Each structure stands twice: as C-alpha cells, then as structure tokens.
PDB file of C-alpha atoms in Angstrom:
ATOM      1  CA  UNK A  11       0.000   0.000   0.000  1.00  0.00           C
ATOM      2  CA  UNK A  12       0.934   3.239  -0.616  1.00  0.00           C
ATOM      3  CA  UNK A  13      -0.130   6.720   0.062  1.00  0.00           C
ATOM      4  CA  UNK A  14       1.539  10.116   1.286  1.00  0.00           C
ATOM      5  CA  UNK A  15       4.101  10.804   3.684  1.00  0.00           C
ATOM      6  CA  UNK A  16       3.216  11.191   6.927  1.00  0.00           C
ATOM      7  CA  UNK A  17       5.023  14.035   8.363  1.00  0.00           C
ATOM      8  CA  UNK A  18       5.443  14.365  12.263  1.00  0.00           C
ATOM      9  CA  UNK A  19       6.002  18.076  13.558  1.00  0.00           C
ATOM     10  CA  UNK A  20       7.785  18.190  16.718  1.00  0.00           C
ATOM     11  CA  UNK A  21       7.549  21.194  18.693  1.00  0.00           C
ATOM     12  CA  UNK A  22      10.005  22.037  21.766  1.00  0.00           C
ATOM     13  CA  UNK A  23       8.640  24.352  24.199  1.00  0.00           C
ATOM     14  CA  UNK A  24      11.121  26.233  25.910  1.00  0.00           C
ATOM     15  CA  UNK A  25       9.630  26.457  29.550  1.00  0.00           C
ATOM     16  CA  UNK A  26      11.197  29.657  31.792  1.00  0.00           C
ATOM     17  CA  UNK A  27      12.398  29.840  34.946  1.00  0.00           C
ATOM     18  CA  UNK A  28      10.350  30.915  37.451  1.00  0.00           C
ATOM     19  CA  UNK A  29      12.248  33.630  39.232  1.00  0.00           C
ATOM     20  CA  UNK A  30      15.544  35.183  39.503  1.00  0.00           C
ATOM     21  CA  UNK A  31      16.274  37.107  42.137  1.00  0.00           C
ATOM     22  CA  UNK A  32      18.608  40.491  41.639  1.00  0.00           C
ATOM     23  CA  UNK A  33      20.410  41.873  45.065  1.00  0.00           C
ATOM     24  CA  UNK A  34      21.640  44.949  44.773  1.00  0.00           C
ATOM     25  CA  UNK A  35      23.993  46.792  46.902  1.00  0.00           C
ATOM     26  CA  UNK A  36      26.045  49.964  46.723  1.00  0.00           C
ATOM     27  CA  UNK A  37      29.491  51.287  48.313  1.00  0.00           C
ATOM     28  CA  UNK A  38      30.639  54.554  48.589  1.00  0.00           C
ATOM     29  CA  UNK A  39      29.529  58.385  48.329  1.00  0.00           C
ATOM     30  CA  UNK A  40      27.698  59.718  44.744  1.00  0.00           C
ATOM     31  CA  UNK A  41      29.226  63.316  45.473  1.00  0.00           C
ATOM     32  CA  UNK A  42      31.803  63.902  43.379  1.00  0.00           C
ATOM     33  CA  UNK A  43      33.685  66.046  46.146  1.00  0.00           C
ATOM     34  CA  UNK A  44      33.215  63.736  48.699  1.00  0.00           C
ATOM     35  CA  UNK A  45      37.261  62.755  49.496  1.00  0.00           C
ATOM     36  CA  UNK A  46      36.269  59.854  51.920  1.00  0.00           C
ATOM     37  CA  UNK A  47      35.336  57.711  48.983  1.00  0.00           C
ATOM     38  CA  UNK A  48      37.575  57.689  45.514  1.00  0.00           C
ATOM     39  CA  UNK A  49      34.964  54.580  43.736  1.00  0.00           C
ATOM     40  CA  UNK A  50      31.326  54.733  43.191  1.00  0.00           C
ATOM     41  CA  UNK A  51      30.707  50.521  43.284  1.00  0.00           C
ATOM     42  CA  UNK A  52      26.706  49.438  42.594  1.00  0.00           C
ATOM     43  CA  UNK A  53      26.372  45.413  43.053  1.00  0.00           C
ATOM     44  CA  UNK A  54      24.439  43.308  41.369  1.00  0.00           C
ATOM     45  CA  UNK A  55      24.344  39.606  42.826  1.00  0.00           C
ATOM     46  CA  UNK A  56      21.687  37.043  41.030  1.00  0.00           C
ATOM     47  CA  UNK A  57      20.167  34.279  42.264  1.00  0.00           C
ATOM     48  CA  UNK A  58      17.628  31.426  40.071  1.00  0.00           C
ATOM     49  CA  UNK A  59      15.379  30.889  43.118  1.00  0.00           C
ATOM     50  CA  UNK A  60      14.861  26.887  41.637  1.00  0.00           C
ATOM     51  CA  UNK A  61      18.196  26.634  43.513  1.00  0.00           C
ATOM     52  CA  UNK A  62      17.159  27.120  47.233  1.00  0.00           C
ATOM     53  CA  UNK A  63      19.305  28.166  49.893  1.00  0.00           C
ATOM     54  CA  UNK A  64      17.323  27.794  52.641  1.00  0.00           C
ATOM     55  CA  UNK A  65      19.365  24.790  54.208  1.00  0.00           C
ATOM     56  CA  UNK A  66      22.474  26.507  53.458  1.00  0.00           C
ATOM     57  CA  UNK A  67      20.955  29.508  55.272  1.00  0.00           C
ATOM     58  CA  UNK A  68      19.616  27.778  58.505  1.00  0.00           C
ATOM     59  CA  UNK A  69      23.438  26.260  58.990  1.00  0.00           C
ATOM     60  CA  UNK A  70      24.826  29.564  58.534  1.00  0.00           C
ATOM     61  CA  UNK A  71      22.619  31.099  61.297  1.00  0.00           C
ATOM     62  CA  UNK A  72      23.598  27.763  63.247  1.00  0.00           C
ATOM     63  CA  UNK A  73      27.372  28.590  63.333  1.00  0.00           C
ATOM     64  CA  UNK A  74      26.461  32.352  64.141  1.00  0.00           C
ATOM     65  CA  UNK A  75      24.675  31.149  67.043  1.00  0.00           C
ATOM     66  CA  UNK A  76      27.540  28.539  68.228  1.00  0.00           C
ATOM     67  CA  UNK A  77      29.799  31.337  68.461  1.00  0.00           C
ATOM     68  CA  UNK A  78      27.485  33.749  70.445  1.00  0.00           C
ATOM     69  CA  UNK A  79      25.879  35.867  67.439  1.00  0.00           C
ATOM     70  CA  UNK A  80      22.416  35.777  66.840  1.00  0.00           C
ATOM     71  CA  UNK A  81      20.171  38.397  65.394  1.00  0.00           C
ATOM     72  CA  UNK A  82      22.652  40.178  63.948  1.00  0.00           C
ATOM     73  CA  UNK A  83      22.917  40.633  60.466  1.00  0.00           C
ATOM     74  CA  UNK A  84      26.060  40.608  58.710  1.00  0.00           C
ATOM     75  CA  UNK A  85      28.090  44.290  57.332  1.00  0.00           C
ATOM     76  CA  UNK A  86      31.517  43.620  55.746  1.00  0.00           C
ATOM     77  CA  UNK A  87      32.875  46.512  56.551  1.00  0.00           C
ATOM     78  CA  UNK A  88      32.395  47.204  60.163  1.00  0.00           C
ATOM     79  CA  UNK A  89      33.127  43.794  60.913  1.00  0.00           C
ATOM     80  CA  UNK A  90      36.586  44.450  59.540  1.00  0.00           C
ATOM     81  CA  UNK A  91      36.982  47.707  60.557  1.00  0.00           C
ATOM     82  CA  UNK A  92      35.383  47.188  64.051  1.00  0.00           C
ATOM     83  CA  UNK A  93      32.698  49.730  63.481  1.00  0.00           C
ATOM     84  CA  UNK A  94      28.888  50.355  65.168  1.00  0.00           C
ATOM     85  CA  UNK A  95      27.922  47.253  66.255  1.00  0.00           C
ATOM     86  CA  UNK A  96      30.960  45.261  66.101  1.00  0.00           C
ATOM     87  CA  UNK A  97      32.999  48.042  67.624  1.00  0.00           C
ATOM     88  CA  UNK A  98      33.500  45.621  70.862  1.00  0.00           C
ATOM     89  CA  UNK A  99      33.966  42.515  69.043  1.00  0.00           C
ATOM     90  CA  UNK A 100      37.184  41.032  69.205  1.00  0.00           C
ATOM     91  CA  UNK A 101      39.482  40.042  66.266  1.00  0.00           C
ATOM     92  CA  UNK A 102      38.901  36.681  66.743  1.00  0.00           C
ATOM     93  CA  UNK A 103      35.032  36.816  67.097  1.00  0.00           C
ATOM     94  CA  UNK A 104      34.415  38.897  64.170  1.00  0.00           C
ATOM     95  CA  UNK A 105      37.058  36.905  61.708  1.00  0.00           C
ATOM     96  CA  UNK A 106      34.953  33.991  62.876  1.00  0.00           C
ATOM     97  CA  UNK A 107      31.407  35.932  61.392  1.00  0.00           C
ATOM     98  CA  UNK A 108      33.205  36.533  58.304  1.00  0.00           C
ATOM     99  CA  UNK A 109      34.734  33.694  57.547  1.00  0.00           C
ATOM    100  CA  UNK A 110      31.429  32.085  57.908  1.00  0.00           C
ATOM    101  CA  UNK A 111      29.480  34.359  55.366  1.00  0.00           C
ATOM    102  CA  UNK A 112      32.149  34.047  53.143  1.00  0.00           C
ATOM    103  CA  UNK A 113      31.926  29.920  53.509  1.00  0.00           C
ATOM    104  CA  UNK A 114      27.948  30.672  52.922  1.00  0.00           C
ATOM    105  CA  UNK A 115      29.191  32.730  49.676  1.00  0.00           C
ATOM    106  CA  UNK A 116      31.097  30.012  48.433  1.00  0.00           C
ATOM    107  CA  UNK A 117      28.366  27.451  48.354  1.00  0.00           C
ATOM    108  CA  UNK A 118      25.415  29.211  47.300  1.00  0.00           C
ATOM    109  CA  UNK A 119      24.764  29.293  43.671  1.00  0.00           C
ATOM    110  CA  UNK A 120      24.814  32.796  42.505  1.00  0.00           C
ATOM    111  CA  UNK A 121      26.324  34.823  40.394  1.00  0.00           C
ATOM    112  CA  UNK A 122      27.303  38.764  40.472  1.00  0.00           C
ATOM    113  CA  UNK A 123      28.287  41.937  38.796  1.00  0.00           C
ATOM    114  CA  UNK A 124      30.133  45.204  39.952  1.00  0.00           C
ATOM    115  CA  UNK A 125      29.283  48.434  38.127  1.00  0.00           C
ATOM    116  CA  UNK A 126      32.172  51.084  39.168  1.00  0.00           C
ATOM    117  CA  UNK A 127      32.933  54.506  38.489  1.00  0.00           C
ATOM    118  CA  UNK A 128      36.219  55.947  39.514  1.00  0.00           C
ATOM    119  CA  UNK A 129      35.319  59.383  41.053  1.00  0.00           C
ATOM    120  CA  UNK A 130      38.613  60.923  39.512  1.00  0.00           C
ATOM    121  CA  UNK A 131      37.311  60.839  36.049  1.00  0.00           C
ATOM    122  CA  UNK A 132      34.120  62.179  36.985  1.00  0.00           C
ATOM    123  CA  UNK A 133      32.646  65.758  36.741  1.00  0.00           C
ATOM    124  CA  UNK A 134      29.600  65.671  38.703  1.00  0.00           C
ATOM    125  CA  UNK A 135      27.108  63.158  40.591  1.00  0.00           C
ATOM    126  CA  UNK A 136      25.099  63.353  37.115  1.00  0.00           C
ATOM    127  CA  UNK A 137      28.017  61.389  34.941  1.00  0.00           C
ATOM    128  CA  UNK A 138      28.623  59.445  37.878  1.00  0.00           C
ATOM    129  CA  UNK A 139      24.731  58.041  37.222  1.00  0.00           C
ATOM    130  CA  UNK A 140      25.256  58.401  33.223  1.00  0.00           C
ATOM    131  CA  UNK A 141      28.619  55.626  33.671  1.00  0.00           C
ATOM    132  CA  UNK A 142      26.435  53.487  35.760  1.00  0.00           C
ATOM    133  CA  UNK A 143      23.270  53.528  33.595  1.00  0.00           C
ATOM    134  CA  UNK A 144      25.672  52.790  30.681  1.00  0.00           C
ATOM    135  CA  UNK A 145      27.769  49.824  32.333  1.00  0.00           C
ATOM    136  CA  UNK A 146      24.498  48.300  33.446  1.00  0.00           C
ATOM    137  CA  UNK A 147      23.002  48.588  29.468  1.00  0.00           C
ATOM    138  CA  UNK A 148      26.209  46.769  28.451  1.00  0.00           C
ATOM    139  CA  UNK A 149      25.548  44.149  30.818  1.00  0.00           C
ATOM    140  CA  UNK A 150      21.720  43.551  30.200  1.00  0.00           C
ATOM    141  CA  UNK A 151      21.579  44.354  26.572  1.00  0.00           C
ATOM    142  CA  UNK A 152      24.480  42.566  26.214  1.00  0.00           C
ATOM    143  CA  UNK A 153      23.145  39.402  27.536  1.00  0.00           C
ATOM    144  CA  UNK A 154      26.318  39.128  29.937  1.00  0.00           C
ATOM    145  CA  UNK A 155      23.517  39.540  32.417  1.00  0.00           C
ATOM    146  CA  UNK A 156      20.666  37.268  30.898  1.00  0.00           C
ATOM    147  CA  UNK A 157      17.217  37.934  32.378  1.00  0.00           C
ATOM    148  CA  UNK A 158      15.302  36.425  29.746  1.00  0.00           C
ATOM    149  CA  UNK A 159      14.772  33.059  30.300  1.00  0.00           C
ATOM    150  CA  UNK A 160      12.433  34.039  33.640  1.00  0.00           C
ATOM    151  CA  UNK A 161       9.107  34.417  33.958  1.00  0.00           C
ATOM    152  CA  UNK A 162       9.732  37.032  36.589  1.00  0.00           C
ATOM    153  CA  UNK A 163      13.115  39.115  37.693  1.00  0.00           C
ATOM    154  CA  UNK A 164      12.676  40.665  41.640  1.00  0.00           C
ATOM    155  CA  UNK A 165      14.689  43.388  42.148  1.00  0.00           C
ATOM    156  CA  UNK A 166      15.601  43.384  45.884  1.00  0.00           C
ATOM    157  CA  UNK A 167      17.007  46.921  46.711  1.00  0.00           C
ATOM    158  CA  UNK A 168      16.514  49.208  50.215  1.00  0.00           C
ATOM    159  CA  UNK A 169      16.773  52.164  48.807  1.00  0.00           C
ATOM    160  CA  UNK A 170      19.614  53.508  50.360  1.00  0.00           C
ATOM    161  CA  UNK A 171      20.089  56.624  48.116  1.00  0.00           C
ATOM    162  CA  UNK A 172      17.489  57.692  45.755  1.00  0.00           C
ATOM    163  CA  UNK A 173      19.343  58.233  42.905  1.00  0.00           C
ATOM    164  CA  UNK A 174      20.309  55.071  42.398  1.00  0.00           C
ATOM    165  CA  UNK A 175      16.801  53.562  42.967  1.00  0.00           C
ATOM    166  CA  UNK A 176      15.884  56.032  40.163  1.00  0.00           C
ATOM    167  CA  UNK A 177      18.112  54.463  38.427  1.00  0.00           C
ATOM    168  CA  UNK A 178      17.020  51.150  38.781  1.00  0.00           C
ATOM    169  CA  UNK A 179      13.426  51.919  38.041  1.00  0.00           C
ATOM    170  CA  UNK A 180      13.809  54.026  35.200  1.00  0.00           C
ATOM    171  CA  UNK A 181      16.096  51.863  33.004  1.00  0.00           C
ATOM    172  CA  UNK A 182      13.821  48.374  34.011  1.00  0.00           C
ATOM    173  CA  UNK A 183      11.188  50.641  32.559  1.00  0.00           C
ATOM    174  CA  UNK A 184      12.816  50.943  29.349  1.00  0.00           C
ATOM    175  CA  UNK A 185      12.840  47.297  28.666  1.00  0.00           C
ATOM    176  CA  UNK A 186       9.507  46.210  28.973  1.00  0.00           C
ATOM    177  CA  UNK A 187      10.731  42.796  27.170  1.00  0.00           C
ATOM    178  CA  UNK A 188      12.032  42.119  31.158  1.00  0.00           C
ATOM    179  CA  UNK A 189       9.452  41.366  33.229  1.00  0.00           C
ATOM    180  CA  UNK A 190      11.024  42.911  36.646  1.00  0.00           C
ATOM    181  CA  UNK A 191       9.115  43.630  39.722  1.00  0.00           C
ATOM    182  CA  UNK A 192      10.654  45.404  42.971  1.00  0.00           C
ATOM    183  CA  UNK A 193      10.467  43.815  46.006  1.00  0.00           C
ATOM    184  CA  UNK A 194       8.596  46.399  48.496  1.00  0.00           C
ATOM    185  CA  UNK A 195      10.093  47.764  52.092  1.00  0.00           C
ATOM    186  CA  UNK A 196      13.487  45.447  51.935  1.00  0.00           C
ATOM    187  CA  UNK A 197      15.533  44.766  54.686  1.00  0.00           C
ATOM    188  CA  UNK A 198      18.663  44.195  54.753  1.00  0.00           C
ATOM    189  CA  UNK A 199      18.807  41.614  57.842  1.00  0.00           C
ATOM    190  CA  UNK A 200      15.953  39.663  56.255  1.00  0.00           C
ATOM    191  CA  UNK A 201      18.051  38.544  53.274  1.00  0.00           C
ATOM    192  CA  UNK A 202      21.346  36.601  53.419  1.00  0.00           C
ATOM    193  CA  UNK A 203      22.209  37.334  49.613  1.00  0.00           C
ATOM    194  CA  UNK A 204      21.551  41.059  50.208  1.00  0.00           C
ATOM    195  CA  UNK A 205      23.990  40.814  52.716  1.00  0.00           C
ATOM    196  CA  UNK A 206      26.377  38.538  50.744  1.00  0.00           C
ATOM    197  CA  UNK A 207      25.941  41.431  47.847  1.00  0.00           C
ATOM    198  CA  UNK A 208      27.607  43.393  50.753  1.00  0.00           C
ATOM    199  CA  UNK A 209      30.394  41.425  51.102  1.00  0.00           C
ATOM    200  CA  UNK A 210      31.039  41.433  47.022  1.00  0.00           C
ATOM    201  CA  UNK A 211      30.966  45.244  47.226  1.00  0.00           C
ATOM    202  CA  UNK A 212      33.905  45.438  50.119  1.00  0.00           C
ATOM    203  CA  UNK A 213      35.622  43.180  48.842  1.00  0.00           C
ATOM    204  CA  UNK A 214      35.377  44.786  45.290  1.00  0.00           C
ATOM    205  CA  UNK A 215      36.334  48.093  46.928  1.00  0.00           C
ATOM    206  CA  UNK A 216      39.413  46.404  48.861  1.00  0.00           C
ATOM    207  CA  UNK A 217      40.552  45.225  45.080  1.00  0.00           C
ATOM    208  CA  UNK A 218      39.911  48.064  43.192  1.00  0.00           C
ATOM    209  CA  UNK A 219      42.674  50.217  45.796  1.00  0.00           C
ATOM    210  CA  UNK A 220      45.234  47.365  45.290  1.00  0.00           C
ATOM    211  CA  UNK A 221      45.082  47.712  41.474  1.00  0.00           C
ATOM    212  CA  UNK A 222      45.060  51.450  41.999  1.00  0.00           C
ATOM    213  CA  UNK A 223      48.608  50.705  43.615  1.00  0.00           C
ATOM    214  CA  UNK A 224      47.392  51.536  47.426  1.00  0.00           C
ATOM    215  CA  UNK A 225      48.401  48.754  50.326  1.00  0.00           C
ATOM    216  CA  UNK A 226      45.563  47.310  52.581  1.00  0.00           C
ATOM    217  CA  UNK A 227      44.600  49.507  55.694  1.00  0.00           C
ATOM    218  CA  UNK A 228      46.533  48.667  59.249  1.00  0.00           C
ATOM    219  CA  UNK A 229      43.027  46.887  60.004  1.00  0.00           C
ATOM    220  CA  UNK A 230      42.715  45.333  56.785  1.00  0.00           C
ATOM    221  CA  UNK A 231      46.405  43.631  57.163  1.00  0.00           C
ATOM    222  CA  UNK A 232      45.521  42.591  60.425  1.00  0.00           C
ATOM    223  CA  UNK A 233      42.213  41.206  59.349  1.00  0.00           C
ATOM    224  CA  UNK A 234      42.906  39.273  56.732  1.00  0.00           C
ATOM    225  CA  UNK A 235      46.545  37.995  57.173  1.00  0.00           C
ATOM    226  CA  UNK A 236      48.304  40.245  54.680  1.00  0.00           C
ATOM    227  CA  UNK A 237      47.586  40.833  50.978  1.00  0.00           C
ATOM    228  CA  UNK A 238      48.994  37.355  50.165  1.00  0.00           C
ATOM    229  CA  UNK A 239      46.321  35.354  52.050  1.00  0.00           C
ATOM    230  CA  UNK A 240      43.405  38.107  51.490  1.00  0.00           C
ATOM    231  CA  UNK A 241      44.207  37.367  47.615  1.00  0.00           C
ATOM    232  CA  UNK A 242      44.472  33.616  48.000  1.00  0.00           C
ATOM    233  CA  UNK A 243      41.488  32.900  50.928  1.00  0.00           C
ATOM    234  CA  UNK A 244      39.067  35.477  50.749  1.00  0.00           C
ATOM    235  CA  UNK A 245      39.305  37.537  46.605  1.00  0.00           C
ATOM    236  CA  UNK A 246      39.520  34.114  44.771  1.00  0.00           C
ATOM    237  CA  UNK A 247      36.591  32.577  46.580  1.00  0.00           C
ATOM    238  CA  UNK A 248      34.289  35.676  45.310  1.00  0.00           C
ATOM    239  CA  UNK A 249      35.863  36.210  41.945  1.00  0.00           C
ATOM    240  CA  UNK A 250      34.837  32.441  40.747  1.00  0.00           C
ATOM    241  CA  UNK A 251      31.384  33.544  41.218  1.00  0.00           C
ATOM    242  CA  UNK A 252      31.553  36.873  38.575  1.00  0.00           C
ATOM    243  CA  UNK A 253      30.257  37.060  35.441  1.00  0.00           C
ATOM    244  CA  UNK A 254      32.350  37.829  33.279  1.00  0.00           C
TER     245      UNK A 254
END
C-alpha cells in the first residue's frame, strides 16, 4: 500500500524559569567632592530561586549562634573595621562571622556583577549616574547579564540613596521585554544574599585600591593575614562567582 508521507512536527517548548532574584547593593559616596570615597561601586548579585538556599541559610545562622551571634545581620565593613555594632567585638570573634558568610558565599549558587565609576574621572554626581546607567546597558543588553529566560526578575534593593533607585526603576522601565518587579520595604537583615551582595561590594572596593597601587589599611592587614592570604582565601573565593 501506498499513500503520502506522513510528516510528524515536533515542537520544543522552551519552559522559563520561574524567578531570579537580583540583590543589589552599593558602596561609597555619589558626590563627586566627597574625598572619603575615591569609587562609586553598585552590586548586582543574582540568584535562580529553583536553587534554594534555605538549608544553606539555617546552617549559617547555626554557626552564628555557636559562636554567640544571633540576630545580627552581617556588614563587611564594620566587621573588619570594628565599626557600630561590632565596635567591641574582638578580632577573633568577628574573623569567625566573616569567615562564615564568606563559607555561605562560596556554596550558594549565585552569580554577580560590579558596576564602578572611579570618582577621579568624573565631573559631577550626574556622569557618575550616566557611567552606571551605561555599564548596566552593556551588561543587560548585552546578555552578559541574561534575564530572559524568567518568567519574573525581583529586584531586591533598600533604597539607600534615591538616585540610584531612580536608576534602577527608570532603566527596568525601558525594557519592557524584562518582566522585573521590585520587592517592596526590603531589609537588609531579612536577606542573606543582600547581605552577601555586601560582602562582594567590600571586597570589590578592597581590590579596586590594590590595582590602583594603594596597600591594605593597618586593620585590613591585620584582618585578613596580609595581601597574600586576602588574595588567596578570601578575593579568589568571590571572583569564581563573577560574570564575566
């Protein structure tokens, strides 16, 4: 018997992620004649919430509570710089609460981006915003920083200065092709990642002076060991995790 050929049309349907979750965290001071600060650093750390880190979160806040610290979120800097809260925190205490996020860091699946402006090459807050807007473009419409493939991107932010939650909102708005949604009244000692977005900024910061040529601080030294061991313990841990 014969007849036509049967054809069979096979479609694929590409199903999306649910959610990916977008930190964001910022170091330093947007005025341009500020001297305290020389780098303007936004973070960006991403998370695909299929992955969950609740476990990993729950043994985290385990080890903080074997070693005396609970409800207490974690802030990179004053931990090693012994500032506000942890100003009466001993070295050994607070290396302990680092060491720990960092070990959190290393294990949860995310990834992360730094958006800097060097404040030397800068006229006024406004270009400092312009370089920003521009690296993040590069990054999104560039697909470095690949949102498509969600059904929904949450933008976790606390809206620590205005301009940069401007920012945000006005270049999501822009791309209507990403379907972002900001997460409302965010604190920071609610979310580990916003807090590991933290650390990625300080750590960033530490970096950037070393490539500008400038030594660790006396606290920083003492911290971490030296620039040796900061390089090899604590920068290379984070750097595996940036998209690059």
């Amino acid at each position: 018997m014969t007849g036509s050929p049967v054809t069979f049309v096979i479609r694929l349907v590409v199903m999306k992620k649910q959610t990916l979750s977008v930190f964001v965290d910022e170091s330093g001071v947007l005025s341009k004649d500020d001297p305290t600060s020389r780098f303007y650093i936004v973070t960006l750390v991403t998370h695909d919430q299929s992955f969950s880190i609740a476990e990993l979160a729950k043994r985290l806040d385990r080890e903080l509570d074997s070693v005396g610290i609970a409800n207490l979120y974690f802030h990179a800097g004053p931990i090693i710089h012994a500032h506000d809260q942890f100003m009466f925190m001993n070295w050994d205490l607070r290396r302990k609460i680092f060491y720990r996020m960092l070990a959190f860091a290393n294990h949860v699946p995310f990834q992360y981006a730094c958006l800097v402006v060097d404040k030397k090459f800068a006229d006024d807050t406004e270009t400092i915003i312009s370089s920003l807007e521009r690296q993040l473009a590069e990054l999104v419409d560039g697909h470095r920083l690949d949102f498509t493939g969600f059904e929904t991107v949450k933008v976790y932010y606390d809206c620590g200065q205005k301009p940069v939650t401007n920012l945000l909102h006005r270049f999501f708005e822009q791309r209507k092709h990403i379907p972002v949604v900001f997460a409302q009244a965010v604190e920071v000692s609610r979310y580990k990642m916003i807090q590991v977005a933290d650390l990625v900024c300080t750590l960033r910061l530490i970096s950037l002076r070393m490539d500008c040529g400038l030594s660790l601080s006396k606290s920083e030294e003492k911290f971490f060991g030296g620039v040796r061991a900061f390089k090899h313990n604590v920068l290379r841990v984070i750097r595996r995790k940036a998209i690059v």
